[in-house]
Amino acid sequence: SFNYFDALIREFTSHDYKENVDLFVFPYDWRLEIQINSSLLQQKIDQILAQTGSQKVDIVAHSMGGLVTKKYILDYGENAVDKVVFVGTPHLGSPNAAKTILFGDDMGIKLGVSLLNPEEIKKIARNMASVYELLPSRKYVGSMGSYIVDLIQQKFLDYAETIDFLNTRDVNSNLLHTADEFHSDALDDFVAPG
């Protein structure tokens, strides 16, 4: 498999960036709520600004890191951020999150065979706030279309029908509700600085 993070760091260092001087990484626990990681990002940015004497940082955010960055800017403002580059960020959510909650996933971790049990991943994901926050939002369904089909009624489900469907599948309804609130208009309509 390919390590995107190491490759990205190597790319920056090949252009004379130096780790912990003008290149900083922010590893975070993707299992936690995005709000928690947003708060931790705020602390990291404050540390970087204090260490370097800079007024602003540029952020390259990958995948869920883009949602963490958006939440950070919405909660703490963009005063400390000059530019943001999003790489593979599921801005409006990802249907794969629903697949993981409903059927499990091996997360692509394989050495010839899957190393993770999809059934166990499903059990874990059903109570992991971050996976729910990755579910497609109302705006996703409104602009991209449905991601769940009712085969009995032979129709694509709108957002409300999708939530009803998920609620009948032994998901965590509290986390489902919280995820709907997470994808507010402010988050889904976010425009990055720079």
GROMACS .gro file of N, CA and C in nm, residues 11-104:
model
  282
   11GLU      N    1   0.780   1.510  -0.027
   11GLU     CA    2   0.766   1.611  -0.133
   11GLU      C    3   0.798   1.750  -0.078
   12PHE      N    4   0.745   1.783   0.038
   12PHE     CA    5   0.774   1.915   0.098
   12PHE      C    6   0.922   1.928   0.134
   13THR      N    7   0.979   1.823   0.195
   13THR     CA    8   1.120   1.832   0.235
   13THR      C    9   1.212   1.838   0.113
   14SER      N   10   1.170   1.780   0.002
   14SER     CA   11   1.252   1.791  -0.120
   14SER      C   12   1.253   1.934  -0.174
   15HIS      N   13   1.162   2.017  -0.126
   15HIS     CA   14   1.156   2.159  -0.164
   15HIS      C   15   1.205   2.247  -0.049
   16ASP      N   16   1.293   2.189   0.033
   16ASP     CA   17   1.363   2.261   0.140
   16ASP      C   18   1.279   2.299   0.261
   17TYR      N   19   1.161   2.240   0.278
   17TYR     CA   20   1.089   2.256   0.403
   17TYR      C   21   1.155   2.166   0.507
   18LYS      N   22   1.151   2.208   0.632
   18LYS     CA   23   1.209   2.129   0.739
   18LYS      C   24   1.104   2.104   0.847
   19GLU      N   25   1.091   1.974   0.881
   19GLU     CA   26   0.994   1.939   0.984
   19GLU      C   27   1.025   2.009   1.115
   20ASN      N   28   0.919   2.057   1.177
   20ASN     CA   29   0.923   2.128   1.305
   20ASN      C   30   0.997   2.262   1.297
   21VAL      N   31   1.020   2.310   1.174
   21VAL     CA   32   1.075   2.444   1.153
   21VAL      C   33   0.975   2.525   1.072
   22ASP      N   34   0.942   2.476   0.952
   22ASP     CA   35   0.840   2.541   0.870
   22ASP      C   36   0.743   2.440   0.808
   23LEU      N   37   0.752   2.316   0.856
   23LEU     CA   38   0.661   2.209   0.815
   23LEU      C   39   0.621   2.133   0.940
   24PHE      N   40   0.493   2.134   0.970
   24PHE     CA   41   0.443   2.070   1.091
   24PHE      C   42   0.333   1.972   1.054
   25VAL      N   43   0.332   1.859   1.121
   25VAL     CA   44   0.225   1.761   1.098
   25VAL      C   45   0.131   1.764   1.218
   26PHE      N   46   0.007   1.729   1.190
   26PHE     CA   47  -0.094   1.724   1.295
   26PHE      C   48  -0.165   1.589   1.288
   27PRO      N   49  -0.104   1.486   1.348
   27PRO     CA   50  -0.175   1.358   1.354
   27PRO      C   51  -0.288   1.370   1.456
   28TYR      N   52  -0.399   1.310   1.425
   28TYR     CA   53  -0.513   1.316   1.517
   28TYR      C   54  -0.584   1.182   1.518
   29ASP      N   55  -0.664   1.162   1.620
   29ASP     CA   56  -0.738   1.037   1.635
   29ASP      C   57  -0.869   1.049   1.557
   30TRP      N   58  -0.871   0.991   1.438
   30TRP     CA   59  -0.987   1.002   1.349
   30TRP      C   60  -1.112   0.934   1.405
   31ARG      N   61  -1.097   0.859   1.512
   31ARG     CA   62  -1.214   0.794   1.571
   31ARG      C   63  -1.297   0.889   1.655
   32LEU      N   64  -1.236   1.001   1.697
   32LEU     CA   65  -1.304   1.098   1.783
   32LEU      C   66  -1.392   1.193   1.701
   33GLU      N   67  -1.482   1.260   1.771
   33GLU     CA   68  -1.565   1.362   1.705
   33GLU      C   69  -1.476   1.467   1.640
   34ILE      N   70  -1.519   1.517   1.528
   34ILE     CA   71  -1.443   1.618   1.457
   34ILE      C   72  -1.427   1.743   1.543
   35GLN      N   73  -1.525   1.776   1.624
   35GLN     CA   74  -1.517   1.892   1.713
   35GLN      C   75  -1.397   1.881   1.808
   36ILE      N   76  -1.374   1.763   1.862
   36ILE     CA   77  -1.261   1.742   1.953
   36ILE      C   78  -1.130   1.766   1.879
   37ASN      N   79  -1.117   1.710   1.758
   37ASN     CA   80  -0.994   1.728   1.681
   37ASN      C   81  -0.977   1.871   1.635
   38SER      N   82  -1.086   1.941   1.612
   38SER     CA   83  -1.080   2.083   1.577
   38SER      C   84  -1.018   2.163   1.691
   39SER      N   85  -1.057   2.131   1.812
   39SER     CA   86  -1.002   2.197   1.930
   39SER      C   87  -0.853   2.167   1.945
   40LEU      N   88  -0.814   2.043   1.917
   40LEU     CA   89  -0.673   2.006   1.923
   40LEU      C   90  -0.592   2.075   1.812
   41LEU      N   91  -0.654   2.094   1.696
   41LEU     CA   92  -0.589   2.167   1.587
   41LEU      C   93  -0.565   2.312   1.628
   42GLN      N   94  -0.660   2.369   1.698
   42GLN     CA   95  -0.645   2.507   1.746
   42GLN      C   96  -0.523   2.517   1.837
   43GLN      N   97  -0.506   2.421   1.926
   43GLN     CA   98  -0.389   2.420   2.015
   43GLN      C   99  -0.259   2.405   1.936
   44LYS      N  100  -0.260   2.318   1.835
   44LYS     CA  101  -0.140   2.296   1.752
   44LYS      C  102  -0.104   2.423   1.675
   45ILE      N  103  -0.202   2.489   1.618
   45ILE     CA  104  -0.175   2.612   1.543
   45ILE      C  105  -0.120   2.719   1.636
   46ASP      N  106  -0.177   2.732   1.755
   46ASP     CA  107  -0.125   2.829   1.853
   46ASP      C  108   0.021   2.798   1.888
   47GLN      N  109   0.054   2.670   1.904
   47GLN     CA  110   0.192   2.631   1.933
   47GLN      C  111   0.286   2.668   1.818
   48ILE      N  112   0.241   2.642   1.696
   48ILE     CA  113   0.323   2.672   1.578
   48ILE      C  114   0.347   2.822   1.567
   49LEU      N  115   0.243   2.902   1.586
   49LEU     CA  116   0.257   3.047   1.577
   49LEU      C  117   0.352   3.099   1.684
   50ALA      N  118   0.341   3.045   1.804
   50ALA     CA  119   0.429   3.088   1.913
   50ALA      C  120   0.574   3.048   1.885
   51GLN      N  121   0.593   2.926   1.834
   51GLN     CA  122   0.728   2.875   1.806
   51GLN      C  123   0.795   2.952   1.692
   52THR      N  124   0.719   2.981   1.587
   52THR     CA  125   0.779   3.039   1.466
   52THR      C  126   0.773   3.190   1.462
   53GLY      N  127   0.684   3.250   1.542
   53GLY     CA  128   0.664   3.394   1.535
   53GLY      C  129   0.583   3.437   1.414
   54SER      N  130   0.532   3.341   1.341
   54SER     CA  131   0.448   3.370   1.223
   54SER      C  132   0.312   3.421   1.267
   55GLN      N  133   0.245   3.489   1.176
   55GLN     CA  134   0.111   3.538   1.202
   55GLN      C  135   0.004   3.440   1.153
   56LYS      N  136   0.041   3.360   1.050
   56LYS     CA  137  -0.057   3.269   0.989
   56LYS      C  138   0.011   3.140   0.946
   57VAL      N  139  -0.071   3.039   0.926
   57VAL     CA  140  -0.025   2.910   0.874
   57VAL      C  141  -0.100   2.880   0.745
   58ASP      N  142  -0.039   2.797   0.662
   58ASP     CA  143  -0.108   2.736   0.549
   58ASP      C  144  -0.137   2.592   0.591
   59ILE      N  145  -0.252   2.541   0.550
   59ILE     CA  146  -0.291   2.405   0.590
   59ILE      C  147  -0.315   2.321   0.465
   60VAL      N  148  -0.253   2.203   0.462
   60VAL     CA  149  -0.283   2.102   0.361
   60VAL      C  150  -0.357   1.993   0.437
   61ALA      N  151  -0.485   1.976   0.406
   61ALA     CA  152  -0.570   1.884   0.481
   61ALA      C  153  -0.615   1.768   0.393
   62HIS      N  154  -0.596   1.647   0.443
   62HIS     CA  155  -0.634   1.527   0.368
   62HIS      C  156  -0.757   1.462   0.430
   63SER      N  157  -0.851   1.422   0.345
   63SER     CA  158  -0.968   1.344   0.384
   63SER      C  159  -1.044   1.411   0.500
   64MET      N  160  -1.065   1.337   0.610
   64MET     CA  161  -1.138   1.392   0.724
   64MET      C  162  -1.069   1.515   0.782
   65GLY      N  163  -0.938   1.526   0.761
   65GLY     CA  164  -0.864   1.642   0.807
   65GLY      C  165  -0.920   1.771   0.749
   66GLY      N  166  -0.979   1.763   0.630
   66GLY     CA  167  -1.044   1.881   0.571
   66GLY      C  168  -1.165   1.924   0.652
   67LEU      N  169  -1.241   1.827   0.703
   67LEU     CA  170  -1.357   1.861   0.786
   67LEU      C  171  -1.311   1.917   0.920
   68VAL      N  172  -1.202   1.862   0.973
   68VAL     CA  173  -1.145   1.914   1.098
   68VAL      C  174  -1.103   2.060   1.076
   69THR      N  175  -1.039   2.087   0.963
   69THR     CA  176  -0.995   2.223   0.931
   69THR      C  177  -1.113   2.318   0.914
   70LYS      N  178  -1.215   2.274   0.842
   70LYS     CA  179  -1.333   2.359   0.825
   70LYS      C  180  -1.397   2.391   0.960
   71LYS      N  181  -1.410   2.291   1.045
   71LYS     CA  182  -1.469   2.312   1.176
   71LYS      C  183  -1.383   2.407   1.260
   72TYR      N  184  -1.250   2.391   1.250
   72TYR     CA  185  -1.160   2.481   1.321
   72TYR      C  186  -1.185   2.627   1.277
   73ILE      N  187  -1.191   2.651   1.148
   73ILE     CA  188  -1.209   2.788   1.098
   73ILE      C  189  -1.346   2.843   1.138
   74LEU      N  190  -1.448   2.759   1.133
   74LEU     CA  191  -1.582   2.805   1.173
   74LEU      C  192  -1.587   2.838   1.322
   75ASP      N  193  -1.517   2.760   1.404
   75ASP     CA  194  -1.520   2.781   1.550
   75ASP      C  195  -1.424   2.888   1.599
   76TYR      N  196  -1.306   2.896   1.536
   76TYR     CA  197  -1.200   2.983   1.588
   76TYR      C  198  -1.164   3.098   1.493
   77GLY      N  199  -1.226   3.101   1.377
   77GLY     CA  200  -1.198   3.207   1.281
   77GLY      C  201  -1.081   3.174   1.190
   78GLU      N  202  -1.065   3.258   1.090
   78GLU     CA  203  -0.960   3.233   0.992
   78GLU      C  204  -0.840   3.326   1.010
   79ASN      N  205  -0.835   3.398   1.120
   79ASN     CA  206  -0.726   3.494   1.142
   79ASN      C  207  -0.588   3.430   1.139
   80ALA      N  208  -0.576   3.306   1.184
   80ALA     CA  209  -0.446   3.240   1.190
   80ALA      C  210  -0.419   3.154   1.066
   81VAL      N  211  -0.508   3.159   0.967
   81VAL     CA  212  -0.494   3.074   0.848
   81VAL      C  213  -0.484   3.162   0.724
   82ASP      N  214  -0.377   3.137   0.646
   82ASP     CA  215  -0.360   3.211   0.521
   82ASP      C  216  -0.427   3.136   0.406
   83LYS      N  217  -0.385   3.011   0.385
   83LYS     CA  218  -0.440   2.931   0.276
   83LYS      C  219  -0.472   2.791   0.326
   84VAL      N  220  -0.570   2.728   0.259
   84VAL     CA  221  -0.606   2.589   0.287
   84VAL      C  222  -0.610   2.515   0.155
   85VAL      N  223  -0.548   2.397   0.154
   85VAL     CA  224  -0.555   2.308   0.038
   85VAL      C  225  -0.622   2.180   0.087
   86PHE      N  226  -0.733   2.144   0.023
   86PHE     CA  227  -0.804   2.021   0.058
   86PHE      C  228  -0.765   1.911  -0.040
   87VAL      N  229  -0.730   1.794   0.013
   87VAL     CA  230  -0.694   1.680  -0.070
   87VAL      C  231  -0.787   1.564  -0.034
   88GLY      N  232  -0.878   1.530  -0.123
   88GLY     CA  233  -0.967   1.418  -0.100
   88GLY      C  234  -1.060   1.435   0.019
   89THR      N  235  -1.103   1.557   0.046
   89THR     CA  236  -1.193   1.582   0.159
   89THR      C  237  -1.337   1.553   0.119
   90PRO      N  238  -1.409   1.472   0.196
   90PRO     CA  239  -1.550   1.448   0.167
   90PRO      C  240  -1.636   1.563   0.223
   91HIS      N  241  -1.632   1.677   0.155
   91HIS     CA  242  -1.694   1.799   0.206
   91HIS      C  243  -1.841   1.780   0.245
   92LEU      N  244  -1.914   1.705   0.167
   92LEU     CA  245  -2.057   1.683   0.196
   92LEU      C  246  -2.085   1.543   0.248
   93GLY      N  247  -1.979   1.470   0.281
   93GLY     CA  248  -1.995   1.335   0.332
   93GLY      C  249  -1.957   1.231   0.228
   94SER      N  250  -1.958   1.107   0.271
   94SER     CA  251  -1.918   0.996   0.186
   94SER      C  252  -2.013   0.878   0.204
   95PRO      N  253  -2.068   0.827   0.093
   95PRO     CA  254  -2.153   0.708   0.104
   95PRO      C  255  -2.082   0.589   0.168
   96ASN      N  256  -1.949   0.586   0.161
   96ASN     CA  257  -1.874   0.476   0.221
   96ASN      C  258  -1.898   0.469   0.373
   97ALA      N  259  -1.926   0.583   0.436
   97ALA     CA  260  -1.955   0.582   0.579
   97ALA      C  261  -2.083   0.502   0.606
   98ALA      N  262  -2.184   0.518   0.520
   98ALA     CA  263  -2.307   0.440   0.536
   98ALA      C  264  -2.280   0.291   0.515
   99LYS      N  265  -2.199   0.260   0.416
   99LYS     CA  266  -2.162   0.120   0.391
   99LYS      C  267  -2.095   0.061   0.515
  100THR      N  268  -2.006   0.136   0.577
  100THR     CA  269  -1.935   0.087   0.695
  100THR      C  270  -2.030   0.062   0.811
  101ILE      N  271  -2.124   0.153   0.831
  101ILE     CA  272  -2.221   0.137   0.940
  101ILE      C  273  -2.317   0.022   0.913
  102LEU      N  274  -2.357   0.006   0.788
  102LEU     CA  275  -2.455  -0.097   0.754
  102LEU      C  276  -2.395  -0.237   0.734
  103PHE      N  277  -2.276  -0.243   0.672
  103PHE     CA  278  -2.221  -0.372   0.633
  103PHE      C  279  -2.080  -0.399   0.683
  104GLY      N  280  -2.015  -0.297   0.738
  104GLY     CA  281  -1.877  -0.313   0.780
  104GLY      C  282  -1.781  -0.284   0.666
   0.00000   0.00000   0.00000
